[in-house]
Amino acid sequence: MQTMRTGSLRQRPALASRRALNVTAAAGKVNVLVVGGGGREHSLVWRLSQSDSTQHVYAAPGNPGTEKEKNVTNVAVNVTKHQEVVQFCKEKQVGLVVVGPEAPLVAGLADDLRAAGIPTWGPSAKAAQLEGSKVFMKDICKKYNIPTAAYDKFTDPKKAKDFIKSLGAPIVVKASGLAAGKGVVVAQTMDEALQAVDDMMVKKVFGAAGDQLVVEEFLAGEEASFFALVNGEECVPLIAAQDHKAVGDGDTGPNTGGMGTYSPAPVFTSAIEKQAMEELVYRTARGMAAEGTPFVGTLFAGLMIKDGKAKLLEHNVRFGDPECQTLMMRFDGDLTDVLLKASTGKMKDIRMAWKPDAGVTVVMAAQGYPGDYKKGSVIRGLDAVTGAKVFHAGTAKNAAGEVVSAGGRVLNVTALGKDVAEAQAKAYKAVSQIQWEDAYYRKDIGWRAIARLQGTAGKR
């Protein structure tokens, strides 16, 4: 059984790669390059490699997990040198590039690939400012009437502190630039908010990302992550997930890049989807087109939902991480065909299909994350995992060829089930099969959905 989802806007024609090269590797098939080496990219590589439209998948740089996937080759292409990527694509007859992380997009990789006539999924550098600059994103929201938290922006720490003192806590302090998902402090006290300003602007814990801050009102409610394929003013909705940002059980402790996800998210009803598409996704797409920076890529809308209405917390310009891992497990179609059509302006031809199963992803991190953590600890038992898929997020190989930890978030264990409770049980059973002494993970991923299933929502 499948559920079908389609949708598009009816206005200006979508942006297409008009000068696309004839790079078909075989009749009806294309070679695909995935840029990135984390868990999100592993899940994209895994799903793309299974597409009927795929001849072969290259991962740059990939990781020890993508290395073991069928029909996949890791390649040592320096993705910061854009012409090197272009040359590789020409040599290997790459017919679709999927850029996973935000940094290469902000740096303009998609611009240079499109200029060479290579179909690319991901926005231009200008459009990627929706994620690259929180100030830019908030200003777009204000100009185009996109529901979001009230805010102000600062380059002077004293003025930021004065503003915080005038509003009180709780309050939210955000580094405007890219900070690997960690540049947001939801301050429950005045002291915490003022310390966040010092950390970001004075101590430069996020480097240049903290040169400018956004300080905004605290929004109460329940969060969800919603995704759409966007090309110009045409939009196709995907599905939603719920991320667990806090490092500790019960959503306690500092924010991370994400400790786990589940999908579907019960809080994301059909009514909220309709509102989010019209007021958040479409308005963003139209606004970016009106600004002369049309968006082409996956638009990620971070939502805060309360009383049946969604407000925009943030936009990302790519698939979420670790939401993507859960989405790729639930996706039930030819992803290469979908993204190739989306990247070349054939949005009306896209047909999305999703498995009815629920999905849960548990992130296994290194002890100490998101603070200091060690690298190089050996991970065993990965090949013995049953009932789930393990995506590599921060791994490498040591001199003996063993898989070792090489980052903060290291493994993403993803399982499907008839509901979130069953998917959660399968995911944690798989986690228990992995032998890694330095592992840390939350024990309650999916708790809100399970509470709803058990009729105990809000009683935690």
Coordinates of C-alpha atoms in Angstrom, one line a residue:
M1 CA 0.0 0.0 0.0
Q2 CA 1.3 3.4 -0.9
T3 CA 0.1 7.0 -0.3
M4 CA 0.6 9.4 -3.2
R5 CA 1.4 13.0 -2.8
T6 CA 1.6 15.6 -5.5
G7 CA 1.4 19.4 -5.7
S8 CA 2.7 22.4 -7.5
L9 CA 2.1 26.1 -8.1
R10 CA 0.5 27.5 -11.2
Q11 CA 2.4 30.7 -11.8
R12 CA 5.7 31.5 -13.4
P13 CA 7.5 28.7 -15.2
A14 CA 10.0 26.9 -13.0
L15 CA 13.7 27.4 -13.4
A16 CA 15.3 24.8 -15.5
S17 CA 18.8 23.9 -16.5
R18 CA 18.3 25.0 -20.1
R19 CA 21.8 24.2 -21.1
A20 CA 21.9 20.8 -19.6
L21 CA 24.5 18.5 -21.0
N22 CA 23.5 15.2 -22.6
V23 CA 25.0 13.1 -19.9
T24 CA 22.9 10.0 -20.0
A25 CA 25.0 7.0 -19.0
A26 CA 22.7 4.4 -20.5
A27 CA 19.3 4.5 -22.0
G28 CA 17.0 6.0 -19.3
K29 CA 19.7 6.0 -16.7
V30 CA 22.1 8.6 -15.3
N31 CA 25.2 8.7 -13.1
V32 CA 24.6 10.6 -9.9
L33 CA 27.1 12.5 -7.7
V34 CA 26.2 13.1 -4.1
V35 CA 28.3 15.8 -2.4
G36 CA 28.9 15.2 1.3
G37 CA 30.0 12.6 3.8
G38 CA 27.5 12.5 6.7
G39 CA 24.5 10.5 7.7
R40 CA 22.2 12.5 5.5
E41 CA 24.4 11.9 2.5
H42 CA 24.7 8.2 3.3
S43 CA 20.9 7.9 3.3
L44 CA 20.6 9.8 0.0
V45 CA 23.3 7.7 -1.6
W46 CA 21.5 4.5 -0.4
R47 CA 18.2 5.6 -1.7
L48 CA 19.5 7.0 -5.0
S49 CA 21.5 3.8 -5.7
Q50 CA 18.3 1.8 -5.6
S51 CA 16.5 4.0 -8.2
D52 CA 15.6 2.5 -11.5
S53 CA 16.9 5.7 -13.2
T54 CA 20.4 5.4 -11.7
Q55 CA 23.3 3.9 -13.5
H56 CA 25.9 4.5 -10.8
V57 CA 26.3 6.8 -7.7
Y58 CA 29.5 8.6 -6.8
A59 CA 29.9 10.0 -3.2
A60 CA 32.3 12.9 -2.6
P61 CA 33.8 12.2 -0.2
G62 CA 31.3 9.6 1.1
N63 CA 32.2 7.6 4.2
P64 CA 32.9 4.0 5.3
G65 CA 29.1 3.3 5.1
T66 CA 28.6 4.6 1.6
E67 CA 31.7 2.6 0.6
K68 CA 29.8 -0.6 1.3
E69 CA 26.7 0.2 -0.6
K70 CA 26.0 -1.5 -3.9
N71 CA 26.5 0.5 -7.1
V72 CA 28.4 3.3 -5.2
T73 CA 31.9 4.6 -5.4
N74 CA 33.5 7.0 -3.0
V75 CA 35.6 9.6 -4.8
A76 CA 38.3 12.0 -3.5
V77 CA 37.1 15.1 -5.2
N78 CA 37.8 18.4 -3.5
V79 CA 34.3 19.9 -3.3
T80 CA 35.7 23.3 -2.3
K81 CA 37.3 23.5 -5.8
H82 CA 34.3 23.8 -7.9
Q83 CA 36.0 23.4 -11.3
E84 CA 37.4 20.1 -10.1
V85 CA 33.9 19.0 -9.4
V86 CA 32.7 20.2 -12.8
Q87 CA 35.5 18.3 -14.5
F88 CA 34.8 15.1 -12.6
C89 CA 31.1 15.3 -13.6
K90 CA 32.1 15.7 -17.3
E91 CA 34.6 12.8 -17.1
K92 CA 32.1 10.5 -15.5
Q93 CA 29.1 11.7 -17.5
V94 CA 27.2 12.7 -14.3
G95 CA 23.6 13.6 -15.1
L96 CA 22.6 14.7 -11.6
V97 CA 24.4 16.3 -8.7
V98 CA 22.7 16.3 -5.3
V99 CA 24.4 18.6 -2.8
G100 CA 23.8 17.4 0.7
P101 CA 25.3 19.9 3.2
E102 CA 24.6 23.7 3.4
A103 CA 28.2 24.9 3.3
P104 CA 28.9 24.0 -0.4
L105 CA 25.6 25.6 -1.4
V106 CA 26.4 28.9 0.5
A107 CA 29.8 28.8 -1.3
G108 CA 28.2 28.6 -4.7
L109 CA 28.8 25.1 -5.8
A110 CA 25.4 24.8 -7.4
D111 CA 26.0 28.0 -9.4
D112 CA 29.1 26.7 -11.0
L113 CA 27.6 23.3 -11.8
R114 CA 24.6 24.8 -13.4
A115 CA 26.8 27.2 -15.4
A116 CA 28.5 24.1 -16.8
G117 CA 25.1 22.7 -17.8
I118 CA 25.1 20.0 -15.1
P119 CA 21.6 19.3 -13.6
T120 CA 22.0 20.1 -9.9
W121 CA 19.7 19.8 -6.9
G122 CA 20.4 22.6 -4.5
P123 CA 20.0 26.4 -4.5
S124 CA 22.3 29.2 -5.7
A125 CA 24.6 30.9 -3.3
K126 CA 22.3 33.9 -3.1
A127 CA 19.2 31.7 -2.5
A128 CA 21.2 29.6 0.1
Q129 CA 21.3 32.8 2.3
L130 CA 18.0 31.6 3.6
E131 CA 20.1 29.3 5.8
G132 CA 23.5 31.1 5.5
S133 CA 22.1 34.2 7.2
K134 CA 19.4 34.1 9.8
V135 CA 19.1 37.9 9.4
F136 CA 18.4 37.4 5.7
M137 CA 15.8 34.8 6.4
K138 CA 14.0 36.8 9.0
D139 CA 13.9 39.9 6.8
I140 CA 12.3 37.8 4.0
C141 CA 9.7 36.7 6.5
K142 CA 8.9 40.2 7.5
K143 CA 8.8 41.5 3.9
Y144 CA 6.5 38.7 2.6
N145 CA 4.3 38.3 5.6
I146 CA 5.5 34.8 6.6
P147 CA 4.4 34.0 10.2
T148 CA 7.5 33.9 12.4
A149 CA 8.7 35.1 15.8
A150 CA 9.1 38.9 16.4
Y151 CA 12.8 39.7 16.2
D152 CA 15.6 42.3 16.0
K153 CA 19.2 42.0 14.6
F154 CA 22.4 43.2 16.2
T155 CA 26.1 43.7 15.4
D156 CA 26.8 45.3 18.8
P157 CA 26.8 43.1 21.9
K158 CA 25.7 45.9 24.2
K159 CA 22.7 46.8 22.1
A160 CA 21.8 43.1 21.9
K161 CA 22.0 42.8 25.7
D162 CA 19.9 46.0 26.2
F163 CA 17.2 44.6 23.9
I164 CA 17.2 41.3 25.9
K165 CA 16.9 43.2 29.2
S166 CA 13.9 45.1 27.8
L167 CA 12.1 41.9 26.9
G168 CA 13.1 39.5 29.6
A169 CA 13.3 35.7 29.4
P170 CA 12.6 33.2 28.0
I171 CA 14.1 34.5 24.8
V172 CA 16.0 33.1 21.8
V173 CA 19.5 34.1 20.7
K174 CA 20.8 33.0 17.3
A175 CA 24.1 33.4 15.6
S176 CA 23.2 34.6 12.1
G177 CA 25.7 32.5 10.2
L178 CA 26.2 28.8 9.7
A179 CA 27.0 27.0 13.0
A180 CA 26.4 23.4 12.3
G181 CA 22.9 23.5 13.9
K182 CA 24.3 24.6 17.2
G183 CA 24.1 28.4 17.0
V184 CA 20.8 28.8 18.7
V185 CA 20.3 29.3 22.5
V186 CA 16.8 29.1 23.9
A187 CA 17.5 31.0 27.1
Q188 CA 15.2 30.4 30.0
T189 CA 16.9 33.0 32.2
M190 CA 18.3 36.5 31.6
D191 CA 21.7 35.4 32.6
E192 CA 21.7 32.6 30.1
A193 CA 20.7 35.0 27.3
L194 CA 23.4 37.5 28.2
Q195 CA 26.0 34.7 28.4
A196 CA 24.9 33.6 24.9
V197 CA 25.6 37.1 23.5
D198 CA 29.0 37.0 25.1
D199 CA 29.8 33.5 23.8
M200 CA 28.7 34.3 20.2
M201 CA 29.8 37.9 19.8
V202 CA 32.7 38.3 22.2
K203 CA 34.2 34.9 22.6
K204 CA 33.4 33.9 19.0
V205 CA 32.5 30.3 19.9
F206 CA 31.0 30.0 16.4
G207 CA 33.6 32.1 14.7
A208 CA 32.3 34.6 12.1
A209 CA 28.8 33.1 12.3
G210 CA 28.4 35.2 15.5
D211 CA 29.3 38.5 14.0
Q212 CA 25.6 39.3 13.7
L213 CA 22.9 38.1 16.0
V214 CA 19.2 37.6 15.8
V215 CA 17.3 38.0 19.1
E216 CA 13.7 36.8 18.9
E217 CA 10.7 36.1 21.0
F218 CA 10.3 32.7 22.5
L219 CA 7.6 30.6 20.9
A220 CA 5.9 27.9 22.9
G221 CA 4.4 24.8 21.3
E222 CA 5.6 21.7 19.5
E223 CA 8.2 21.6 16.8
A224 CA 8.1 19.8 13.5
S225 CA 10.3 19.7 10.4
F226 CA 8.5 20.0 7.0
F227 CA 10.1 19.6 3.6
A228 CA 9.2 20.6 0.0
L229 CA 10.8 20.5 -3.4
V230 CA 11.0 24.0 -4.8
N231 CA 11.9 25.3 -8.3
G232 CA 11.1 29.0 -8.7
E233 CA 7.5 29.4 -7.7
E234 CA 6.5 25.7 -8.1
C235 CA 6.5 23.6 -5.0
V236 CA 5.9 19.9 -4.3
P237 CA 5.3 19.0 -0.6
L238 CA 7.1 16.1 0.9
I239 CA 6.4 14.9 4.5
A240 CA 7.1 16.0 8.0
A241 CA 9.2 14.7 10.8
Q242 CA 10.0 15.6 14.4
D243 CA 13.5 16.2 15.5
H244 CA 14.9 16.0 19.0
K245 CA 17.4 18.8 19.3
A246 CA 18.2 18.7 23.0
V247 CA 21.0 16.3 24.0
G248 CA 19.3 14.8 27.0
D249 CA 16.2 12.6 27.6
G250 CA 13.1 14.6 28.2
D251 CA 14.4 17.3 25.8
T252 CA 16.9 18.6 28.4
G253 CA 20.4 20.0 28.0
P254 CA 22.0 22.0 25.3
N255 CA 20.9 22.0 21.6
T256 CA 22.7 19.7 19.2
G257 CA 22.5 19.1 15.5
G258 CA 19.8 16.6 16.3
M259 CA 19.7 13.4 18.4
G260 CA 17.0 11.6 16.6
T261 CA 13.8 11.9 14.5
Y262 CA 10.5 10.2 13.8
S263 CA 8.0 10.4 11.0
P264 CA 5.1 10.9 10.6
A265 CA 4.7 13.6 13.3
P266 CA 1.1 13.4 14.7
V267 CA 1.2 17.1 15.5
F268 CA 1.6 17.9 11.8
T269 CA -2.1 17.5 10.7
S270 CA -3.4 17.9 7.2
A271 CA -4.8 21.3 8.2
I272 CA -1.4 22.4 9.4
E273 CA 0.2 21.1 6.2
K274 CA -2.2 23.2 4.1
Q275 CA -1.4 26.3 6.2
A276 CA 2.4 25.6 6.1
M277 CA 2.4 25.2 2.4
E278 CA 0.5 28.4 1.6
E279 CA 1.8 30.7 4.3
L280 CA 5.4 29.5 4.7
V281 CA 6.6 27.5 1.7
Y282 CA 4.7 29.2 -1.2
R283 CA 5.3 32.7 0.3
T284 CA 9.0 32.0 0.7
A285 CA 9.2 30.7 -2.9
R286 CA 7.3 33.7 -4.3
G287 CA 9.3 36.1 -2.2
M288 CA 12.7 34.7 -3.3
A289 CA 11.6 34.9 -6.9
A290 CA 10.5 38.5 -6.4
E291 CA 13.9 39.3 -4.9
G292 CA 15.6 38.0 -8.0
T293 CA 17.0 35.0 -6.1
P294 CA 14.7 32.2 -7.1
F295 CA 15.1 29.0 -5.0
V296 CA 15.8 25.6 -6.5
G297 CA 16.3 22.8 -4.1
T298 CA 14.8 21.2 -0.9
L299 CA 13.3 23.8 1.3
F300 CA 13.3 22.8 5.0
A301 CA 10.8 24.7 7.2
G302 CA 11.4 24.3 10.9
L303 CA 8.0 24.9 12.5
M304 CA 6.6 25.7 15.9
I305 CA 3.0 24.5 16.2
K306 CA 0.5 25.8 18.7
D307 CA -3.3 25.9 18.7
G308 CA -3.5 24.4 15.2
K309 CA -1.2 27.0 13.6
A310 CA 2.4 26.9 12.5
K311 CA 5.0 29.6 12.7
L312 CA 8.4 29.5 11.0
L313 CA 11.4 29.0 13.3
E314 CA 14.0 28.7 10.5
H315 CA 14.6 27.7 6.9
N316 CA 17.3 25.3 5.8
V317 CA 18.2 24.9 2.2
R318 CA 18.7 21.1 2.1
F319 CA 17.3 17.9 3.5
G320 CA 17.5 17.9 7.3
D321 CA 20.0 15.8 9.2
P322 CA 18.9 13.4 10.8
E323 CA 15.4 13.9 9.4
C324 CA 16.6 12.9 5.9
Q325 CA 17.5 9.4 7.1
T326 CA 14.0 8.8 8.3
L327 CA 12.5 10.3 5.1
M328 CA 14.6 8.1 2.9
M329 CA 13.5 5.0 4.7
R330 CA 9.9 5.9 4.2
F331 CA 10.3 7.1 0.6
D332 CA 8.9 4.6 -1.9
G333 CA 9.9 5.6 -5.4
D334 CA 12.6 6.5 -7.9
L335 CA 14.4 9.4 -6.1
T336 CA 16.8 10.0 -9.0
D337 CA 13.8 10.5 -11.4
V338 CA 12.1 12.9 -8.9
L339 CA 15.2 15.0 -8.3
L340 CA 16.2 15.1 -11.9
K341 CA 12.7 16.3 -12.9
A342 CA 12.7 18.9 -10.0
S343 CA 16.1 20.2 -11.0
T344 CA 15.2 20.6 -14.7
G345 CA 11.9 22.3 -14.2
K346 CA 9.5 19.4 -14.7
M347 CA 7.8 19.8 -11.4
K348 CA 4.3 18.9 -12.7
D349 CA 5.6 15.5 -13.7
I350 CA 6.7 14.6 -10.2
R351 CA 4.8 11.9 -8.3
M352 CA 5.8 11.2 -4.7
A353 CA 5.1 7.9 -3.0
W354 CA 5.6 7.1 0.7
K355 CA 5.5 3.9 2.7
P356 CA 2.7 3.9 5.2
D357 CA 5.1 2.7 7.9
A358 CA 6.4 5.0 10.6
G359 CA 10.2 5.6 10.8
V360 CA 12.5 6.3 13.8
T361 CA 16.1 7.4 13.7
V362 CA 18.3 7.2 16.8
V363 CA 21.6 9.1 16.7
M364 CA 24.5 7.5 18.4
A365 CA 27.0 10.2 19.4
A366 CA 30.4 10.3 21.0
Q367 CA 30.4 10.7 24.8
G368 CA 30.7 14.5 25.5
Y369 CA 28.8 15.7 22.4
P370 CA 27.9 18.5 21.8
G371 CA 30.9 19.5 23.9
D372 CA 34.4 18.0 23.7
Y373 CA 34.6 14.4 22.7
K374 CA 37.3 12.0 21.6
K375 CA 37.7 10.4 18.2
G376 CA 39.1 7.1 17.1
S377 CA 37.2 4.7 19.3
V378 CA 36.5 1.4 17.5
I379 CA 33.0 0.4 16.5
R380 CA 32.1 -3.2 16.1
G381 CA 29.0 -5.3 15.2
L382 CA 27.7 -3.1 12.4
D383 CA 27.4 -6.0 10.0
A384 CA 25.4 -8.0 12.5
V385 CA 22.6 -5.4 12.9
T386 CA 19.1 -6.7 12.1
G387 CA 15.8 -4.9 11.7
A388 CA 17.2 -1.5 10.9
K389 CA 19.5 0.4 8.6
V390 CA 22.7 2.0 10.0
F391 CA 23.8 5.2 8.3
H392 CA 27.3 6.4 9.0
A393 CA 27.4 10.1 10.1
G394 CA 30.9 10.6 11.5
T395 CA 33.0 7.5 10.9
A396 CA 36.4 6.7 9.4
K397 CA 38.7 3.7 9.2
N398 CA 41.9 3.2 11.2
A399 CA 45.2 1.7 10.0
A400 CA 43.8 -1.8 10.7
G401 CA 40.7 -1.1 8.5
E402 CA 38.4 -0.9 11.5
V403 CA 35.5 1.5 11.6
V404 CA 36.1 4.2 14.2
S405 CA 34.4 7.3 15.4
A406 CA 35.4 10.5 13.6
G407 CA 32.8 13.1 14.8
G408 CA 30.3 14.1 17.4
R409 CA 27.2 12.4 15.8
V410 CA 28.6 9.1 14.6
L411 CA 25.9 6.7 13.6
N412 CA 22.2 7.0 12.7
V413 CA 20.2 3.8 13.4
T414 CA 16.9 3.9 11.4
A415 CA 14.0 1.5 11.5
L416 CA 10.4 1.2 10.2
G417 CA 7.3 -0.1 12.0
K418 CA 3.6 -0.1 11.7
D419 CA 3.7 2.8 14.1
V420 CA 6.3 4.9 16.0
A421 CA 6.3 2.6 19.0
E422 CA 7.2 -0.4 16.8
A423 CA 9.8 1.5 14.8
Q424 CA 11.3 2.8 18.1
A425 CA 11.6 -0.7 19.5
K426 CA 13.3 -2.0 16.4
A427 CA 15.7 1.0 16.3
Y428 CA 16.8 0.5 19.9
K429 CA 17.2 -3.2 19.5
A430 CA 19.6 -2.5 16.6
V431 CA 21.4 0.1 18.8
S432 CA 22.0 -2.7 21.4
Q433 CA 23.6 -4.9 18.8
I434 CA 26.4 -2.3 18.1
Q435 CA 29.5 -2.6 20.2
W436 CA 30.9 0.8 20.9
E437 CA 32.1 1.7 24.4
D438 CA 32.1 5.4 23.8
A439 CA 28.5 5.7 22.6
Y440 CA 25.9 8.1 23.9
Y441 CA 22.3 8.2 22.7
R442 CA 18.9 9.4 24.0
K443 CA 16.6 6.6 25.2
D444 CA 13.3 8.4 24.3
I445 CA 13.3 9.2 20.6
G446 CA 9.7 9.4 19.5
W447 CA 8.3 9.9 23.0
R448 CA 5.6 12.4 22.0
A449 CA 4.1 10.2 19.3
I450 CA 4.2 7.2 21.6
A451 CA 2.5 9.2 24.4
R452 CA -0.3 10.1 21.9
L453 CA -0.6 6.4 21.0
Q454 CA -0.9 5.5 24.6
G455 CA -3.3 8.4 25.4
T456 CA -0.8 10.1 27.8
A457 CA 0.1 13.1 25.7
G458 CA 1.1 16.1 27.8
K459 CA 1.5 13.9 31.0
R460 CA 5.3 13.5 30.8

